CSV table of C-alpha atoms in Angstrom, one decimal:
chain,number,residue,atom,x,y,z
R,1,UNK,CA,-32.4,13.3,-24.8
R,2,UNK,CA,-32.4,15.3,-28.1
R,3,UNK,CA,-36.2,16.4,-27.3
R,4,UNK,CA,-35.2,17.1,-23.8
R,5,UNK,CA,-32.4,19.3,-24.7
R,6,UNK,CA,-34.6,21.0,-27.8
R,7,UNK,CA,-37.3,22.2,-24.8
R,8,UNK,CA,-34.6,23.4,-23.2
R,9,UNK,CA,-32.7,25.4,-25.9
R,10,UNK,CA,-34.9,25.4,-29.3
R,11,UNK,CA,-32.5,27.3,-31.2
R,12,UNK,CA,-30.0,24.4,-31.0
R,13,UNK,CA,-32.2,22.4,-33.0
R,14,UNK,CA,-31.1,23.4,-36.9
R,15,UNK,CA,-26.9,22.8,-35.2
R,16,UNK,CA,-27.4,19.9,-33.8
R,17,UNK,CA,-29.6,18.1,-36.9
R,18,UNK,CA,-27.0,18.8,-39.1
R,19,UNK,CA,-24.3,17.5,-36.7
R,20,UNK,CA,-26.6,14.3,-36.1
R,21,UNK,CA,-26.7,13.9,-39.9
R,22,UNK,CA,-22.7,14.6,-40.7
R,23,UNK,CA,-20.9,13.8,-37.6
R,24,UNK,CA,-22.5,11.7,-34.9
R,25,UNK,CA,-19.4,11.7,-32.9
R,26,UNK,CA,-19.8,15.9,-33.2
R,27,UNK,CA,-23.2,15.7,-32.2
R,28,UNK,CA,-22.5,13.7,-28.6
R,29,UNK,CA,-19.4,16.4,-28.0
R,30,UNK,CA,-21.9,19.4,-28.7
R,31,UNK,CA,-24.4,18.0,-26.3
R,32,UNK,CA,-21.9,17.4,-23.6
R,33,UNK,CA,-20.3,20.8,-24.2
R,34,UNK,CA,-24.0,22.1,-23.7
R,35,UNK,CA,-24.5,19.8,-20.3
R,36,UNK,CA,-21.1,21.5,-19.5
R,37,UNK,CA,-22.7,24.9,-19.7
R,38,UNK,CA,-25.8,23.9,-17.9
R,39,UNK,CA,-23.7,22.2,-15.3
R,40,UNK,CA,-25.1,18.8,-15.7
R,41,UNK,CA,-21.9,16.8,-16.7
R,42,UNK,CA,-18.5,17.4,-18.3
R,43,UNK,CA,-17.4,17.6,-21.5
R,44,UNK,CA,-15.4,14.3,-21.3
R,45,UNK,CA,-18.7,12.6,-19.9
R,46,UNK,CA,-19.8,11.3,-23.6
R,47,UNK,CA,-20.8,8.2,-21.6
R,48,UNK,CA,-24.0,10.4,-20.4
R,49,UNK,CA,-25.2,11.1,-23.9
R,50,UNK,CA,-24.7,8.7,-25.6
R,51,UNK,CA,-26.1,6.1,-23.0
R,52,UNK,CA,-23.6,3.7,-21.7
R,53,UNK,CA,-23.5,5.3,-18.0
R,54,UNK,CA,-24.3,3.2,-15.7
R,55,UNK,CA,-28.1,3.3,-15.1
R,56,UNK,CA,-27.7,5.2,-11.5
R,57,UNK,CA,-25.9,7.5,-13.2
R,58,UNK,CA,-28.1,7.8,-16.3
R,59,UNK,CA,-31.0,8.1,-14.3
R,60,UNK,CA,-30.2,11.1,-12.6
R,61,UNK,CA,-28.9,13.1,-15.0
R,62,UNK,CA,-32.1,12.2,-17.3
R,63,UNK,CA,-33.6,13.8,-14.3
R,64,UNK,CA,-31.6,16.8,-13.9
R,65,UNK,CA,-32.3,17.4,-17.5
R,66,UNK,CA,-36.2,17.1,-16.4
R,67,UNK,CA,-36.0,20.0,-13.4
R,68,UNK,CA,-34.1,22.1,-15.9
R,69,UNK,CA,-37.0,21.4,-18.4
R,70,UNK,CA,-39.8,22.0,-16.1
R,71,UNK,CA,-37.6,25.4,-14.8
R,72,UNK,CA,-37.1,26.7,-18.4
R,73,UNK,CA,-40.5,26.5,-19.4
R,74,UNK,CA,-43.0,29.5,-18.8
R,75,UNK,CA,-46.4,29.5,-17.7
R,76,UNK,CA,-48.3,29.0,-20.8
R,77,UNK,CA,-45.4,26.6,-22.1
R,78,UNK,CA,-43.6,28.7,-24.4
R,79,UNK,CA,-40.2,29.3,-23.4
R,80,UNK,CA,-39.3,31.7,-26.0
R,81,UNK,CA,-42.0,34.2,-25.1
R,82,UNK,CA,-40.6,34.3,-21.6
R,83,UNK,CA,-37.2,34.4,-23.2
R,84,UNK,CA,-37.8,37.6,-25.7
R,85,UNK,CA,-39.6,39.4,-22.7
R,86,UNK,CA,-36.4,39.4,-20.6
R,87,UNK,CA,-34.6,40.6,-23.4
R,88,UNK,CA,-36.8,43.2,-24.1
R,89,UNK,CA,-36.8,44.1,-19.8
R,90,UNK,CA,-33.2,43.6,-19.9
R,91,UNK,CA,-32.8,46.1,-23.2
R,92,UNK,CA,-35.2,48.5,-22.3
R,93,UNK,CA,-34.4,52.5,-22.1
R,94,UNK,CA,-34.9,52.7,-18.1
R,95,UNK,CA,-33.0,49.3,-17.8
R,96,UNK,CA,-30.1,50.4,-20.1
R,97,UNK,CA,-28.0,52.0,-17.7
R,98,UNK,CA,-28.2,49.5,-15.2
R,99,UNK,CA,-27.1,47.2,-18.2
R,100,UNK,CA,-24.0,49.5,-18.9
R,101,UNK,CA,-23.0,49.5,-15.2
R,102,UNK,CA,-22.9,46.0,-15.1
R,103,UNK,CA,-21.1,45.5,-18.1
R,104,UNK,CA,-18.4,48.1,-17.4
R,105,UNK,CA,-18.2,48.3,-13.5
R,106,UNK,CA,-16.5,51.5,-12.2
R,107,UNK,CA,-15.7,51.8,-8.5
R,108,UNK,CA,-19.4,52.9,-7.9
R,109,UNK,CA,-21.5,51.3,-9.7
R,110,UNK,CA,-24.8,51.7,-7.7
R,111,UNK,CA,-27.9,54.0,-9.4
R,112,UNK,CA,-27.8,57.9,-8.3
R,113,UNK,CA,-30.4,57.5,-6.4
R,114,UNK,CA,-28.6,55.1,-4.3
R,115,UNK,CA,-25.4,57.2,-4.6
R,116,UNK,CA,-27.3,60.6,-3.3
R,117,UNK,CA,-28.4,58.7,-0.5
R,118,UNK,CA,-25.0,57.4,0.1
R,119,UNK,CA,-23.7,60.7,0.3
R,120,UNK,CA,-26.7,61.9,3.0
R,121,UNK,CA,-25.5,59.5,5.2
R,122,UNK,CA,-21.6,60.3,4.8
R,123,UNK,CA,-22.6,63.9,5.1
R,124,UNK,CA,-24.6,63.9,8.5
R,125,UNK,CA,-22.5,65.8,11.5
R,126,UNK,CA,-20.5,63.6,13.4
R,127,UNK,CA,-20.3,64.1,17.5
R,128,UNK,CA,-17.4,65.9,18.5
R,129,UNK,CA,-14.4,63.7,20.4
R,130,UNK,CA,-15.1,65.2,23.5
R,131,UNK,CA,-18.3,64.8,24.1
R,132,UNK,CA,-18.4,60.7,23.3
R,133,UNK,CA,-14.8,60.7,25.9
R,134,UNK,CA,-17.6,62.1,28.4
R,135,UNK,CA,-20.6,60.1,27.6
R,136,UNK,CA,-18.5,57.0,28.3
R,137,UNK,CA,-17.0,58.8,31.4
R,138,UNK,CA,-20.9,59.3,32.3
R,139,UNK,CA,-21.5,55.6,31.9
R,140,UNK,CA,-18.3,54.3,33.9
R,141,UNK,CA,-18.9,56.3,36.8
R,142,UNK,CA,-22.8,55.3,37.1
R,143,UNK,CA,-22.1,51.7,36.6
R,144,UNK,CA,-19.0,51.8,39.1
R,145,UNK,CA,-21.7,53.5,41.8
R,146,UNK,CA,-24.4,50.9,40.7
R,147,UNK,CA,-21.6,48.5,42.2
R,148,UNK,CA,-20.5,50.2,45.1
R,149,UNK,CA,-24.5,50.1,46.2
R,150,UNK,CA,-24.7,46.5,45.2
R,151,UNK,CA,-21.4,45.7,47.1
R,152,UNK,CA,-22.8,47.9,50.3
R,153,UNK,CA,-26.0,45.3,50.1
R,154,UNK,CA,-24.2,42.4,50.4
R,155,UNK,CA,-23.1,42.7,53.8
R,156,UNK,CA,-21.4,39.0,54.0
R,157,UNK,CA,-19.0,40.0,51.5
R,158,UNK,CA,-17.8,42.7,52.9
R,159,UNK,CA,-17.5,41.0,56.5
R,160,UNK,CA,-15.7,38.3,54.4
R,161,UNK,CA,-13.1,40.3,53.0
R,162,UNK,CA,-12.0,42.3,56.0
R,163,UNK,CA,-12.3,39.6,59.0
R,164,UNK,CA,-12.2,36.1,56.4
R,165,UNK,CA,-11.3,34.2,59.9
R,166,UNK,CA,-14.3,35.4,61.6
R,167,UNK,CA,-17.2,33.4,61.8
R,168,UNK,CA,-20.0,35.2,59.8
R,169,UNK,CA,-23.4,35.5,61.1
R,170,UNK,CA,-24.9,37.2,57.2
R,171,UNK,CA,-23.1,33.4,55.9
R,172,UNK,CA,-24.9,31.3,57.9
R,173,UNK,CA,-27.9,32.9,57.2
R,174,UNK,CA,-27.6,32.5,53.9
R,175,UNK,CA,-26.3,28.7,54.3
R,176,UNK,CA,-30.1,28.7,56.3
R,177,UNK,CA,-32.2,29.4,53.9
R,178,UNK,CA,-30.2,27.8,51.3
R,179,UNK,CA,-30.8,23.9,53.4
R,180,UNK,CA,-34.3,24.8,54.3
R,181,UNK,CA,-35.0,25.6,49.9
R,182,UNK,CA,-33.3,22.1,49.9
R,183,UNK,CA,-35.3,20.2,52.3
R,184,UNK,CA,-38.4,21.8,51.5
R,185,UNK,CA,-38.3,20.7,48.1
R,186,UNK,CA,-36.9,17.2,48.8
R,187,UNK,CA,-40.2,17.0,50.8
R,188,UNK,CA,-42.1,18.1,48.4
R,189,UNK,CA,-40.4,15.5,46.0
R,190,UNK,CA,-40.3,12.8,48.5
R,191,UNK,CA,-44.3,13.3,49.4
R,192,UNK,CA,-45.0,13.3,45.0
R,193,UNK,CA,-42.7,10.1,44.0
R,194,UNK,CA,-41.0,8.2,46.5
R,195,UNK,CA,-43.9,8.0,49.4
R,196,UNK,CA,-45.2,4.9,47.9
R,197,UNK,CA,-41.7,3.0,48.0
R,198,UNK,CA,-40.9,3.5,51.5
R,199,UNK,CA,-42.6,2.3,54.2
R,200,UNK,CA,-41.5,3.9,57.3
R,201,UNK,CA,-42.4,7.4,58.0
R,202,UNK,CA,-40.2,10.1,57.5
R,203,UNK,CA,-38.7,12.2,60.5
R,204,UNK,CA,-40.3,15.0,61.5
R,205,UNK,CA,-38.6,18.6,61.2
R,206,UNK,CA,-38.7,20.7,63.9
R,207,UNK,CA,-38.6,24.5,63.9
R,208,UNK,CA,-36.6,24.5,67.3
R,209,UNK,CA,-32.8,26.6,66.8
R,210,UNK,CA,-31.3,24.0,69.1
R,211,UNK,CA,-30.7,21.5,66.3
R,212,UNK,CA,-28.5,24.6,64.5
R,213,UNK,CA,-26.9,25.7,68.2
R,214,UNK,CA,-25.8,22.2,68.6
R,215,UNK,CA,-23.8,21.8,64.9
R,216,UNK,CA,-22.8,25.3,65.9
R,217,UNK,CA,-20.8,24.2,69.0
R,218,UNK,CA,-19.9,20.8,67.1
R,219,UNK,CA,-17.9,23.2,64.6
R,220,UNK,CA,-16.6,25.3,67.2
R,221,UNK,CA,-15.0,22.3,68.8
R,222,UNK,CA,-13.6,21.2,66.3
R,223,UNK,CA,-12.6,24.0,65.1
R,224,UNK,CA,-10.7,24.8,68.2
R,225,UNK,CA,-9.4,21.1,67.7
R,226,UNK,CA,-8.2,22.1,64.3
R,227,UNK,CA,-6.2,24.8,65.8
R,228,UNK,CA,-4.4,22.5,68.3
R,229,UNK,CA,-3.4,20.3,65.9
R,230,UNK,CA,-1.9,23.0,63.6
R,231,UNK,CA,-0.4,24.5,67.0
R,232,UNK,CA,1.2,20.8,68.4
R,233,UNK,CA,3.0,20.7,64.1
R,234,UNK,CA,4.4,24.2,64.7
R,235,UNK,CA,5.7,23.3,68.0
R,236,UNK,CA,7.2,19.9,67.1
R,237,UNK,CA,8.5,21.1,64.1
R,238,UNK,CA,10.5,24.0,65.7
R,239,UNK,CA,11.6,21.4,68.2
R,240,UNK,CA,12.8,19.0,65.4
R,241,UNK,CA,15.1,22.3,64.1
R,242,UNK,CA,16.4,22.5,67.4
R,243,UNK,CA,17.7,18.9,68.4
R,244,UNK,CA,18.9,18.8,64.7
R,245,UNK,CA,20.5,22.3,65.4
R,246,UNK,CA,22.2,20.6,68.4
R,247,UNK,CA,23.3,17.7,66.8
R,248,UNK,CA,24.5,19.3,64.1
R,249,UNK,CA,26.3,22.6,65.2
R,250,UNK,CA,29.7,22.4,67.2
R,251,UNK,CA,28.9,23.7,70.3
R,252,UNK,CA,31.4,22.6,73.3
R,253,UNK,CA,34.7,22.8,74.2
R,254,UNK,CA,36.9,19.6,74.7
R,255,UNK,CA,41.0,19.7,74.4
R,256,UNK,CA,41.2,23.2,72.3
R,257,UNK,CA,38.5,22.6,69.9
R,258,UNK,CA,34.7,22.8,69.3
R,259,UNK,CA,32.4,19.9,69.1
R,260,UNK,CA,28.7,18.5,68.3
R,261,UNK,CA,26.9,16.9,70.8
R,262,UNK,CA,26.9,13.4,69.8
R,263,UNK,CA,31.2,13.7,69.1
R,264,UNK,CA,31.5,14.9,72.5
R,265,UNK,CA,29.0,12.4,74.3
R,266,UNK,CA,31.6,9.6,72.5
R,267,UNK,CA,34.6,11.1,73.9
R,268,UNK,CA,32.9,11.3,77.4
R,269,UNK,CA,32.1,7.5,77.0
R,270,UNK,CA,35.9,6.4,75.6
R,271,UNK,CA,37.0,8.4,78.4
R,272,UNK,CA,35.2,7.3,81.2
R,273,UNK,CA,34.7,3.9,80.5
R,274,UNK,CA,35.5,1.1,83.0
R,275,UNK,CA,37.8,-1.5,81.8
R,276,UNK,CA,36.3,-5.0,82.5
R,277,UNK,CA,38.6,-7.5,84.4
């Protein structure tokens, strides 16, 4: 672990000899303060370095320590020579302010030539109010005649919505085409996959209208049907309101006063009644 950690920091070397030759218990909290800063392990994680992890975890830390190896070293092997030529990038005149910037950020802290174009775009003339307000205008009132053409095309839905009781022709058109698109391609399905598993043939379809005039009337009866129905409830409904308006409602005379129906129909009876013998 010492030689992995040497690859990947050489000038730890001298510190960390002379901790391995005064404190050993030093040594193992400088190398986990160092996996700390590589972000391999914590500094209480003396378990790690010093070998008494369990091997799962041992194991892939020794191999973290191996990609940061293989990731630290340069091309040619030398670290350092990759490491002094970044400084040098890093350090250089051109480089310098960058450097500063970074160090010491201000509210902008991008280069001038990345402020001046900043400041080309900020500066370009904006559109007056006015004439966006009537471009949008422009764009309601062509998309609200694009719909007024498509809702003159459609010719069903404008039937529907002033007669929606009327029986449209433009509909059952439509429902036409849409059931011969279905059969077709339940033919076409029927021929391709389930011929083989039926043995009787299918029915021939016929391009007569009387097939269509004869579910046409069959509606239309009981349609009319429908409407006799709903007719027969209204009427025996208001007839219901009016017996229980009779029944309920004190209506005739008898001895001063006003009665129901069914009080008067009992006084009739007590009155009228023969004795037996």
């Amino acid at each position: 672990m010492f030689i992995l950690l040497y690859r990947i920091c050489p000038c730890l070397s001298q510190r960390l000899v002379s901790l391995r030759s005064k404190e050993p218990d030093a040594l193992s909290q400088e190398l986990a303060q160092f996996g700390q800063e590589l972000m391999l392990c914590g500094t209480d994680d003396l378990d790690l370095i010093t070998g008494r992890a369990c091997p799962i975890r041992q194991l892939c830390f020794l191999e973290q320590l191996l990609t940061v190896v293989q990731g630290s070293a340069g091309p040619g092997g030398d670290s350092r020579a990759g490491g002094e030529g970044l400084l040098k990038e890093l350090f250089s005149p051109e480089a310098l302010p960058h450097l500063t910037h970074t160090l010491t950020p201000t509210l902008n802290p991008w280069p001038a030539q990345i402020r001046a174009a900043q400041k080309g775009q900020k500066s370009l003339p904006s559109r007056p109010r006015g004439e966006e307000v009537a471009d949008v205008t422009a764009l309601l009132e062509s998309t609200r005649n694009t719909l007024d053409q498509l809702h003159k095309q459609c010719v069903f839905l404008r039937d529907e919505a002033t007669r929606p009781s009327v029986f449209s022709v433009c509909a059952l058109r439509v429902a036409v085409c849409d059931l011969a698109q279905i059969m077709g391609v339940f033919n076409r399905v029927y021929e391709t996959d389930f011929r083989s598993y039926v043995n009787r043939d299918p029915p021939s379809l016929r391009p007569h209208t009387h097939t269509f005039r004869t579910v046409h009337t069959l509606l239309s009866a009981c349609n009319t049907e429908l409407e006799m129905l709903q007719q027969l409830l209204v009427t025996s409904v208001s007839l219901s309101d009016t017996v229980k308006d009779v029944h309920t409602h004190p209506r005739y005379w008898s001895r001063g006063h006003r009665q129901t129906l069914p009080t008067q129909l009992e006084d009739l009876t007590r009155r009228y009644r023969v004795p037996h013998p």
